[in-house]
């Protein structure tokens, strides 16, 4: 019924070394949950009763990295892999719904598991001890339920980010949030105002990429509103129609804002500039007229679009408009033809950018094109002529044309 727990060799070695030194190491959290669900974990966290300096002495013959020491984490480099080992700990009093005032290292695993957020995340496994499941995590996996360890209000007050994490795991794992945890998610949503934008962005991004994002966001709409402001229902419902590209999905949620507003919302989440730029572009292209496949100039106009946006932005724009066109099958089929054509042109290596022209600024300067804004204008005109098929993308005809253009 449950997936089998198999520990990769290098992780197993590290647990064995702790064992040989009289300590116990367990794999813990997401990796245990994922394996019980028959999913392949993307990383393995190890927790142990060895205090950090004891862990270090267990691995005296290894390279160790001590950057996480404050939180009890020692990173051991074992056979070329960085493996994090964290001492069992309890979080001290939470002063600001964000950071525990201090962390205390402890010797028993019960305390460590009880500081974890949800029952499905609070299981640990050691090959000789077996599975340690103190809060019915397995039962909740079976019932597909996200439930806080302990009292939900208390746990959300300790760390407001858990509100969004509950939604993230529901969306990604396809689970329901248990009733009292769910009520507490809604009623404590204001606590998210104390949480840093970076932490919110990281959880929200995983949430909107999850399989159950729409249901989760509709069920917990007030939380979404706390984080992003008002979001149209139609935007939320677009999520399933879009591939798992976070820029497209943020654009869906922000599609009723002006491009500038969408960008400032993204900036307030402290996203990277590239994400911010892409979201703004997608939102601003909602009203963009696209070429019709029935037009004689379909190929040429597609090439112009490619030259203006580049392949990956243009594909995003068309994919977004295709989702907006849903369920109009004619419109969607038309956008599929456009996507196909864009791919064809771009795979053919046809010249759609100044970079691809068979002449460059240096060559143009040698036939007398001034190195001023005139240079840009001439390059643009040459590209236009190549796209239109008026001249081939070859050096001599391009230089001839350049000379005429500056006369
Ligand atoms: P993922 O597969 O996304 O990495 P994960 O369960 O490993 O999921 P992480 O955010 O990597 O999630 O956290 C690792 C573990 O640390 C969690 O499983 C949970 O036990 C604990 N944890 C992380 N963040 C919190 C938190 N804010 N409050 C309590 N426990 C937390
Ligand atoms: Mg993890």
Short mmCIF file of C-alpha atoms and ligand atoms in Angstrom, two decimals:
data_model
loop_
_atom_site.label_atom_id
_atom_site.label_comp_id
_atom_site.label_asym_id
_atom_site.label_seq_id
_atom_site.Cartn_x
_atom_site.Cartn_y
_atom_site.Cartn_z
CA UNK A 1 0.00 0.00 0.00
CA UNK A 2 2.77 2.43 0.93
CA UNK A 3 5.82 2.90 -1.24
CA UNK A 4 9.01 1.26 -0.08
CA UNK A 5 11.61 3.31 1.78
CA UNK A 6 14.96 2.93 0.05
CA UNK A 7 17.89 5.04 1.15
CA UNK A 8 20.47 5.87 -1.53
CA UNK A 9 23.95 4.44 -0.88
CA UNK A 10 25.74 7.65 0.05
CA UNK A 11 23.00 8.72 2.48
CA UNK A 12 23.05 5.25 3.97
CA UNK A 13 26.84 5.49 4.42
CA UNK A 14 26.44 8.73 6.39
CA UNK A 15 23.77 7.19 8.62
CA UNK A 16 26.02 4.17 9.16
CA UNK A 17 28.99 6.34 10.14
CA UNK A 18 26.83 8.14 12.72
CA UNK A 19 25.73 4.70 13.96
CA UNK A 20 29.31 3.40 14.27
CA UNK A 21 30.04 6.40 16.49
CA UNK A 22 27.13 5.65 18.80
CA UNK A 23 24.65 8.18 17.36
CA UNK A 24 21.44 7.72 15.40
CA UNK A 25 20.79 9.28 12.02
CA UNK A 26 17.38 9.33 10.37
CA UNK A 27 16.12 10.50 7.03
CA UNK A 28 13.29 12.89 7.75
CA UNK A 29 10.55 15.09 6.31
CA UNK A 30 9.79 15.40 2.60
CA UNK A 31 11.91 12.45 1.48
CA UNK A 32 10.11 10.02 3.81
CA UNK A 33 6.72 11.41 2.78
CA UNK A 34 7.57 11.14 -0.91
CA UNK A 35 8.81 7.56 -0.72
CA UNK A 36 5.76 6.45 1.23
CA UNK A 37 3.73 8.00 -1.60
CA UNK A 38 5.81 6.08 -4.15
CA UNK A 39 7.41 9.25 -5.43
CA UNK A 40 11.09 9.85 -5.98
CA UNK A 41 12.36 12.42 -3.44
CA UNK A 42 14.41 15.28 -4.87
CA UNK A 43 16.64 15.46 -1.82
CA UNK A 44 17.32 13.72 1.46
CA UNK A 45 17.52 15.46 4.82
CA UNK A 46 19.22 13.72 7.71
CA UNK A 47 18.45 14.43 11.34
CA UNK A 48 20.48 13.10 14.25
CA UNK A 49 20.90 13.03 18.01
CA UNK A 50 24.59 13.97 17.59
CA UNK A 51 25.22 17.59 18.49
CA UNK A 52 26.88 19.58 15.72
CA UNK A 53 30.43 19.33 17.08
CA UNK A 54 29.87 15.59 17.58
CA UNK A 55 28.74 15.25 13.97
CA UNK A 56 31.87 17.08 12.91
CA UNK A 57 34.06 14.66 14.86
CA UNK A 58 32.26 11.65 13.33
CA UNK A 59 33.34 12.96 9.94
CA UNK A 60 36.88 14.04 10.84
CA UNK A 61 38.17 12.36 7.68
CA UNK A 62 35.59 14.14 5.46
CA UNK A 63 35.37 17.67 4.27
CA UNK A 64 32.65 19.45 6.27
CA UNK A 65 30.96 22.78 5.61
CA UNK A 66 29.78 24.70 8.65
CA UNK A 67 27.66 27.49 7.17
CA UNK A 68 24.43 26.14 8.71
CA UNK A 69 25.87 25.62 12.15
CA UNK A 70 23.57 28.16 13.85
CA UNK A 71 20.61 25.94 12.97
CA UNK A 72 22.50 22.79 13.83
CA UNK A 73 23.28 21.83 10.24
CA UNK A 74 26.62 20.32 9.29
CA UNK A 75 27.17 19.60 5.60
CA UNK A 76 29.35 16.57 4.98
CA UNK A 77 30.94 16.09 1.58
CA UNK A 78 30.75 12.34 1.00
CA UNK A 79 31.98 10.89 -2.28
CA UNK A 80 31.47 14.20 -4.01
CA UNK A 81 27.98 14.81 -2.66
CA UNK A 82 26.95 17.45 -0.12
CA UNK A 83 24.85 15.81 2.55
CA UNK A 84 23.17 17.93 5.24
CA UNK A 85 22.95 16.57 8.75
CA UNK A 86 20.90 18.55 11.27
CA UNK A 87 20.82 17.94 15.00
CA UNK A 88 17.42 17.23 16.60
CA UNK A 89 16.20 20.56 17.85
CA UNK A 90 13.30 22.42 19.31
CA UNK A 91 12.45 25.92 18.26
CA UNK A 92 12.43 28.42 21.09
CA UNK A 93 9.72 31.00 21.66
CA UNK A 94 8.59 32.74 18.48
CA UNK A 95 8.77 36.48 18.92
CA UNK A 96 7.54 37.74 15.58
CA UNK A 97 5.59 34.88 13.91
CA UNK A 98 8.69 34.31 11.86
CA UNK A 99 11.86 33.28 13.57
CA UNK A 100 12.25 31.28 16.70
CA UNK A 101 14.11 33.34 19.27
CA UNK A 102 16.62 30.56 19.59
CA UNK A 103 16.94 26.89 18.73
CA UNK A 104 17.85 24.29 21.31
CA UNK A 105 19.55 21.05 20.40
CA UNK A 106 18.01 17.99 22.00
CA UNK A 107 18.72 14.27 22.18
CA UNK A 108 15.29 12.87 21.44
CA UNK A 109 13.61 12.65 18.11
CA UNK A 110 10.11 13.20 19.51
CA UNK A 111 10.86 16.86 20.18
CA UNK A 112 12.33 17.34 16.74
CA UNK A 113 9.35 15.77 14.99
CA UNK A 114 6.86 17.79 17.01
CA UNK A 115 8.33 21.14 15.83
CA UNK A 116 7.63 20.15 12.19
CA UNK A 117 4.68 21.64 10.38
CA UNK A 118 2.38 18.87 9.12
CA UNK A 119 1.87 15.25 10.09
CA UNK A 120 2.91 14.03 6.62
CA UNK A 121 6.17 15.99 6.97
CA UNK A 122 6.89 14.82 10.51
CA UNK A 123 8.07 11.25 9.92
CA UNK A 124 11.60 9.91 10.15
CA UNK A 125 13.23 6.63 9.22
CA UNK A 126 16.33 4.79 10.34
CA UNK A 127 17.12 1.34 8.92
CA UNK A 128 17.40 -0.34 12.33
CA UNK A 129 14.66 1.62 14.13
CA UNK A 130 12.20 1.64 11.22
CA UNK A 131 9.64 4.36 10.62
CA UNK A 132 9.00 6.88 13.39
CA UNK A 133 5.49 8.21 12.91
CA UNK A 134 4.26 9.87 16.08
CA UNK A 135 1.43 11.95 14.62
CA UNK A 136 -0.37 9.57 12.27
CA UNK A 137 1.41 10.85 9.20
CA UNK A 138 0.88 7.56 7.36
CA UNK A 139 -2.84 7.69 8.09
CA UNK A 140 -2.96 11.24 6.72
CA UNK A 141 -1.12 10.17 3.57
CA UNK A 142 -3.74 7.47 3.09
CA UNK A 143 -6.53 9.98 3.64
CA UNK A 144 -4.68 12.54 1.50
CA UNK A 145 -4.84 15.08 4.27
CA UNK A 146 -2.72 18.03 5.34
CA UNK A 147 -3.00 18.45 9.10
CA UNK A 148 -0.89 20.51 11.47
CA UNK A 149 1.18 18.76 14.08
CA UNK A 150 -0.59 19.98 17.21
CA UNK A 151 -2.94 22.95 17.40
CA UNK A 152 -3.18 24.75 14.06
CA UNK A 153 -3.69 28.25 15.51
CA UNK A 154 -0.65 27.83 17.72
CA UNK A 155 1.49 26.50 14.90
CA UNK A 156 0.49 29.28 12.48
CA UNK A 157 1.16 31.87 15.14
CA UNK A 158 4.66 30.49 15.60
CA UNK A 159 5.38 30.77 11.88
CA UNK A 160 2.87 32.41 9.55
CA UNK A 161 4.51 30.92 6.49
CA UNK A 162 2.97 27.57 7.43
CA UNK A 163 -0.39 29.00 6.28
CA UNK A 164 0.90 29.12 2.74
CA UNK A 165 2.81 25.87 3.14
CA UNK A 166 -0.43 24.06 4.03
CA UNK A 167 -1.90 25.29 0.76
CA UNK A 168 1.31 24.49 -1.15
CA UNK A 169 1.36 20.86 0.00
CA UNK A 170 -2.38 20.49 -0.69
CA UNK A 171 -1.84 21.77 -4.22
CA UNK A 172 1.36 19.86 -5.00
CA UNK A 173 0.40 16.56 -3.37
CA UNK A 174 -3.26 16.78 -4.42
CA UNK A 175 -4.40 16.63 -0.78
CA UNK A 176 -7.25 18.24 1.19
CA UNK A 177 -6.53 20.45 4.15
CA UNK A 178 -8.15 18.94 7.25
CA UNK A 179 -11.07 20.99 8.53
CA UNK A 180 -9.66 22.62 11.65
CA UNK A 181 -6.33 23.28 9.92
CA UNK A 182 -8.27 24.76 6.97
CA UNK A 183 -10.32 27.07 9.20
CA UNK A 184 -7.17 28.20 10.87
CA UNK A 185 -5.49 28.85 7.51
CA UNK A 186 -8.23 31.32 6.64
CA UNK A 187 -8.63 32.94 10.04
CA UNK A 188 -4.90 33.51 10.56
CA UNK A 189 -4.12 34.78 7.07
CA UNK A 190 -3.10 38.23 8.27
CA UNK A 191 -0.04 36.63 9.87
CA UNK A 192 1.41 36.36 6.37
CA UNK A 193 1.93 40.11 6.50
CA UNK A 194 4.84 39.44 8.89
CA UNK A 195 6.54 37.05 6.50
CA UNK A 196 9.30 38.05 4.12
CA UNK A 197 8.42 38.40 0.45
CA UNK A 198 11.10 35.89 -0.58
CA UNK A 199 9.66 33.11 1.58
CA UNK A 200 6.13 33.88 0.37
CA UNK A 201 7.21 33.91 -3.26
CA UNK A 202 8.96 30.57 -2.94
CA UNK A 203 5.89 28.83 -1.46
CA UNK A 204 3.39 30.59 -3.72
CA UNK A 205 5.37 29.60 -6.81
CA UNK A 206 5.32 25.93 -5.83
CA UNK A 207 1.62 26.25 -5.00
CA UNK A 208 0.59 27.66 -8.40
CA UNK A 209 2.62 24.99 -10.20
CA UNK A 210 0.85 22.20 -8.27
CA UNK A 211 -1.72 19.84 -9.74
CA UNK A 212 -4.51 21.05 -7.49
CA UNK A 213 -3.70 24.76 -7.65
CA UNK A 214 -7.13 25.89 -8.85
CA UNK A 215 -9.15 24.09 -6.16
CA UNK A 216 -6.70 25.15 -3.46
CA UNK A 217 -6.69 28.82 -4.49
CA UNK A 218 -10.47 28.94 -4.78
CA UNK A 219 -10.95 27.26 -1.41
CA UNK A 220 -8.46 29.62 0.26
CA UNK A 221 -9.11 32.68 -1.84
CA UNK A 222 -8.89 35.11 1.13
CA UNK A 223 -5.28 33.98 1.66
CA UNK A 224 -4.44 34.56 -1.98
CA UNK A 225 -5.99 38.01 -1.72
CA UNK A 226 -3.84 38.79 1.32
CA UNK A 227 -0.74 37.95 -0.66
CA UNK A 228 -1.52 39.27 -4.16
CA UNK A 229 -4.54 41.53 -3.77
CA UNK A 230 -7.73 40.86 -5.75
CA UNK A 231 -7.34 38.13 -8.36
CA UNK A 232 -10.08 37.35 -10.90
CA UNK A 233 -11.65 33.90 -10.79
CA UNK A 234 -11.08 33.54 -14.55
CA UNK A 235 -7.36 34.05 -13.95
CA UNK A 236 -7.27 31.27 -11.35
CA UNK A 237 -9.19 28.99 -13.69
CA UNK A 238 -6.61 29.54 -16.43
CA UNK A 239 -3.94 27.76 -14.38
CA UNK A 240 -4.85 24.25 -15.53
CA UNK A 241 -4.77 25.30 -19.16
CA UNK A 242 -1.18 26.47 -18.92
CA UNK A 243 2.01 24.42 -18.88
CA UNK A 244 3.96 24.45 -15.60
CA UNK A 245 5.85 27.66 -16.34
CA UNK A 246 5.70 30.02 -13.36
CA UNK A 247 5.76 33.17 -15.53
CA UNK A 248 2.65 32.06 -17.44
CA UNK A 249 0.89 31.12 -14.23
CA UNK A 250 1.65 34.40 -12.46
CA UNK A 251 0.51 36.23 -15.59
CA UNK A 252 -2.80 34.32 -15.36
CA UNK A 253 -3.39 35.51 -11.80
CA UNK A 254 -2.46 39.09 -12.70
CA UNK A 255 -4.07 39.22 -16.15
CA UNK A 256 -6.65 41.87 -15.25
CA UNK A 257 -4.00 44.40 -14.16
CA UNK A 258 -2.11 46.85 -16.29
CA UNK A 259 1.34 45.58 -17.31
CA UNK A 260 2.92 48.10 -14.91
CA UNK A 261 0.75 46.91 -12.00
CA UNK A 262 1.53 43.27 -12.77
CA UNK A 263 5.23 44.11 -12.73
CA UNK A 264 4.99 46.03 -9.48
CA UNK A 265 3.15 43.12 -7.85
CA UNK A 266 5.93 40.79 -8.95
CA UNK A 267 8.54 43.22 -7.70
CA UNK A 268 6.82 43.37 -4.33
CA UNK A 269 7.29 39.59 -4.14
CA UNK A 270 11.02 40.25 -4.73
CA UNK A 271 11.12 38.05 -7.81
CA UNK A 272 14.14 37.98 -10.07
CA UNK A 273 14.16 40.56 -12.88
CA UNK A 274 13.72 37.97 -15.61
CA UNK A 275 10.48 36.62 -14.10
CA UNK A 276 9.22 40.14 -13.60
CA UNK A 277 9.98 41.09 -17.20
CA UNK A 278 8.37 37.94 -18.61
CA UNK A 279 5.17 38.32 -16.57
CA UNK A 280 4.84 41.95 -17.63
CA UNK A 281 5.35 41.03 -21.27
CA UNK A 282 2.75 38.24 -21.19
CA UNK A 283 0.19 40.48 -19.48
CA UNK A 284 0.85 43.27 -21.95
CA UNK A 285 0.38 40.99 -24.94
CA UNK A 286 -3.18 39.98 -24.05
CA UNK A 287 -4.55 42.46 -26.60
CA UNK A 288 -1.88 41.81 -29.23
CA UNK A 289 -3.19 41.07 -32.76
CA UNK A 290 -1.63 37.90 -34.12
CA UNK A 291 -1.27 36.89 -37.81
CA UNK A 292 -4.01 34.76 -39.37
CA UNK A 293 -3.01 31.48 -40.98
CA UNK A 294 -5.29 32.27 -43.91
CA UNK A 295 -3.27 35.38 -44.78
CA UNK A 296 -0.81 35.34 -47.73
CA UNK A 297 1.67 37.00 -45.45
CA UNK A 298 1.34 34.45 -42.64
CA UNK A 299 4.96 33.26 -42.92
CA UNK A 300 6.38 36.77 -43.18
CA UNK A 301 4.33 38.07 -40.27
CA UNK A 302 5.33 35.14 -38.11
CA UNK A 303 8.98 35.89 -38.92
CA UNK A 304 8.44 39.53 -37.90
CA UNK A 305 6.91 38.40 -34.60
CA UNK A 306 9.91 36.17 -34.02
CA UNK A 307 12.26 39.02 -34.73
CA UNK A 308 10.38 41.24 -32.32
CA UNK A 309 9.97 38.86 -29.38
CA UNK A 310 12.39 35.97 -29.83
CA UNK A 311 11.31 32.35 -29.75
CA UNK A 312 10.72 31.66 -26.07
CA UNK A 313 8.80 34.88 -25.33
CA UNK A 314 6.70 34.46 -28.46
CA UNK A 315 5.85 30.88 -27.56
CA UNK A 316 4.80 32.04 -24.12
CA UNK A 317 2.63 34.81 -25.56
CA UNK A 318 0.86 32.43 -27.95
CA UNK A 319 0.47 29.73 -25.29
CA UNK A 320 -1.12 32.28 -22.99
CA UNK A 321 -3.54 33.49 -25.64
CA UNK A 322 -4.41 29.90 -26.42
CA UNK A 323 -5.42 29.39 -22.77
CA UNK A 324 -7.49 32.59 -22.93
CA UNK A 325 -9.20 31.31 -26.10
CA UNK A 326 -10.38 28.17 -24.31
CA UNK A 327 -12.94 26.61 -24.95
CA UNK A 328 -13.22 28.12 -28.44
CA UNK A 329 -11.76 25.27 -30.45
CA UNK A 330 -11.46 27.21 -33.69
CA UNK A 331 -9.43 29.93 -32.04
CA UNK A 332 -7.32 27.40 -30.21
CA UNK A 333 -6.59 25.47 -33.41
CA UNK A 334 -5.60 28.73 -35.10
CA UNK A 335 -3.14 29.46 -32.28
CA UNK A 336 -1.78 25.92 -32.58
CA UNK A 337 -1.05 26.62 -36.26
CA UNK A 338 0.73 29.78 -35.26
CA UNK A 339 2.83 27.94 -32.65
CA UNK A 340 3.68 25.30 -35.22
CA UNK A 341 4.75 27.92 -37.75
CA UNK A 342 6.90 29.76 -35.22
CA UNK A 343 8.64 26.51 -34.39
CA UNK A 344 9.10 25.68 -38.07
CA UNK A 345 10.63 29.07 -38.91
CA UNK A 346 12.87 29.03 -35.92
CA UNK A 347 14.04 25.42 -36.52
CA UNK A 348 14.73 26.24 -40.18
CA UNK A 349 17.40 28.70 -39.06
CA UNK A 350 15.80 31.44 -41.18
CA UNK A 351 17.16 34.89 -40.45
CA UNK A 352 14.85 36.66 -38.00
CA UNK A 353 17.33 38.72 -36.02
CA UNK A 354 20.09 41.25 -36.66
CA UNK A 355 22.51 38.78 -35.10
CA UNK A 356 21.72 36.30 -37.88
CA UNK A 357 22.36 38.75 -40.73
CA UNK A 358 25.38 37.88 -42.89
CA UNK A 359 26.81 41.35 -42.22
CA UNK A 360 27.69 43.09 -38.99
CA UNK A 361 28.32 46.65 -37.86
CA UNK A 362 32.01 46.44 -38.78
CA UNK A 363 31.30 45.47 -42.39
CA UNK A 364 28.63 48.12 -42.72
CA UNK A 365 31.01 50.76 -41.35
CA UNK A 366 33.58 49.75 -44.00
CA UNK A 367 31.08 50.67 -46.76
CA UNK A 368 30.36 54.00 -45.12
CA UNK A 369 27.48 53.47 -42.71
CA UNK A 370 28.10 55.88 -39.83
CA UNK A 371 28.47 54.36 -36.37
CA UNK A 372 25.56 56.35 -35.00
CA UNK A 373 21.90 55.58 -34.58
CA UNK A 374 21.96 55.37 -38.37
CA UNK A 375 23.71 52.00 -38.00
CA UNK A 376 20.76 50.57 -36.10
CA UNK A 377 18.31 51.91 -38.64
CA UNK A 378 20.23 50.37 -41.54
CA UNK A 379 20.55 46.98 -39.81
CA UNK A 380 16.81 47.02 -39.09
CA UNK A 381 16.02 47.88 -42.72
CA UNK A 382 18.27 45.07 -43.96
CA UNK A 383 16.59 42.60 -41.64
CA UNK A 384 13.17 43.76 -42.89
CA UNK A 385 14.26 43.23 -46.51
CA UNK A 386 15.53 39.71 -45.73
CA UNK A 387 12.34 38.79 -43.86
CA UNK A 388 10.24 40.09 -46.74
CA UNK A 389 12.33 37.97 -49.14
CA UNK A 390 13.40 41.05 -51.11
CA UNK A 391 17.07 40.14 -50.86
CA UNK A 392 18.91 36.97 -49.81
CA UNK A 393 20.77 36.94 -46.50
CA UNK A 394 24.18 37.17 -48.22
CA UNK A 395 27.01 39.61 -47.69
CA UNK A 396 27.24 41.31 -51.10
CA UNK A 397 23.55 42.01 -51.69
CA UNK A 398 23.25 43.24 -48.08
CA UNK A 399 26.22 45.62 -48.47
CA UNK A 400 24.83 46.88 -51.82
CA UNK A 401 21.53 47.63 -50.17
CA UNK A 402 23.23 49.32 -47.23
CA UNK A 403 25.06 51.67 -49.59
CA UNK A 404 21.76 52.62 -51.25
CA UNK A 405 20.13 53.17 -47.88
CA UNK A 406 22.69 55.77 -46.80
CA UNK A 407 22.62 57.75 -50.00
P1 LIG B 1 9.90 19.58 -0.82
O1 LIG B 1 9.68 18.29 -1.48
O2 LIG B 1 9.20 20.70 -1.45
O3 LIG B 1 11.35 19.92 -0.52
P2 LIG B 1 9.77 19.24 2.03
O4 LIG B 1 8.75 18.55 2.88
O5 LIG B 1 11.15 18.68 2.00
O6 LIG B 1 9.16 19.38 0.58
P3 LIG B 1 10.98 21.70 2.87
O7 LIG B 1 10.46 23.06 2.76
O8 LIG B 1 12.20 21.31 2.10
O9 LIG B 1 9.79 20.74 2.52
O10 LIG B 1 11.23 21.40 4.42
C1 LIG B 1 11.83 20.22 4.91
C2 LIG B 1 11.14 19.74 6.19
O11 LIG B 1 11.38 20.69 7.24
C3 LIG B 1 9.62 19.64 6.09
O12 LIG B 1 9.22 18.35 5.61
C4 LIG B 1 9.19 19.89 7.51
O13 LIG B 1 9.35 18.72 8.28
C5 LIG B 1 10.20 20.90 8.01
N1 LIG B 1 9.79 22.32 7.80
C6 LIG B 1 10.15 23.13 6.79
N2 LIG B 1 9.65 24.36 6.93
C7 LIG B 1 8.96 24.34 8.09
C8 LIG B 1 8.22 25.31 8.81
N3 LIG B 1 8.08 26.57 8.34
N4 LIG B 1 7.66 24.94 9.98
C9 LIG B 1 7.83 23.68 10.46
N5 LIG B 1 8.48 22.71 9.84
C10 LIG B 1 9.06 23.04 8.66
MG1 LIG B 2 12.88 19.60 0.95
#
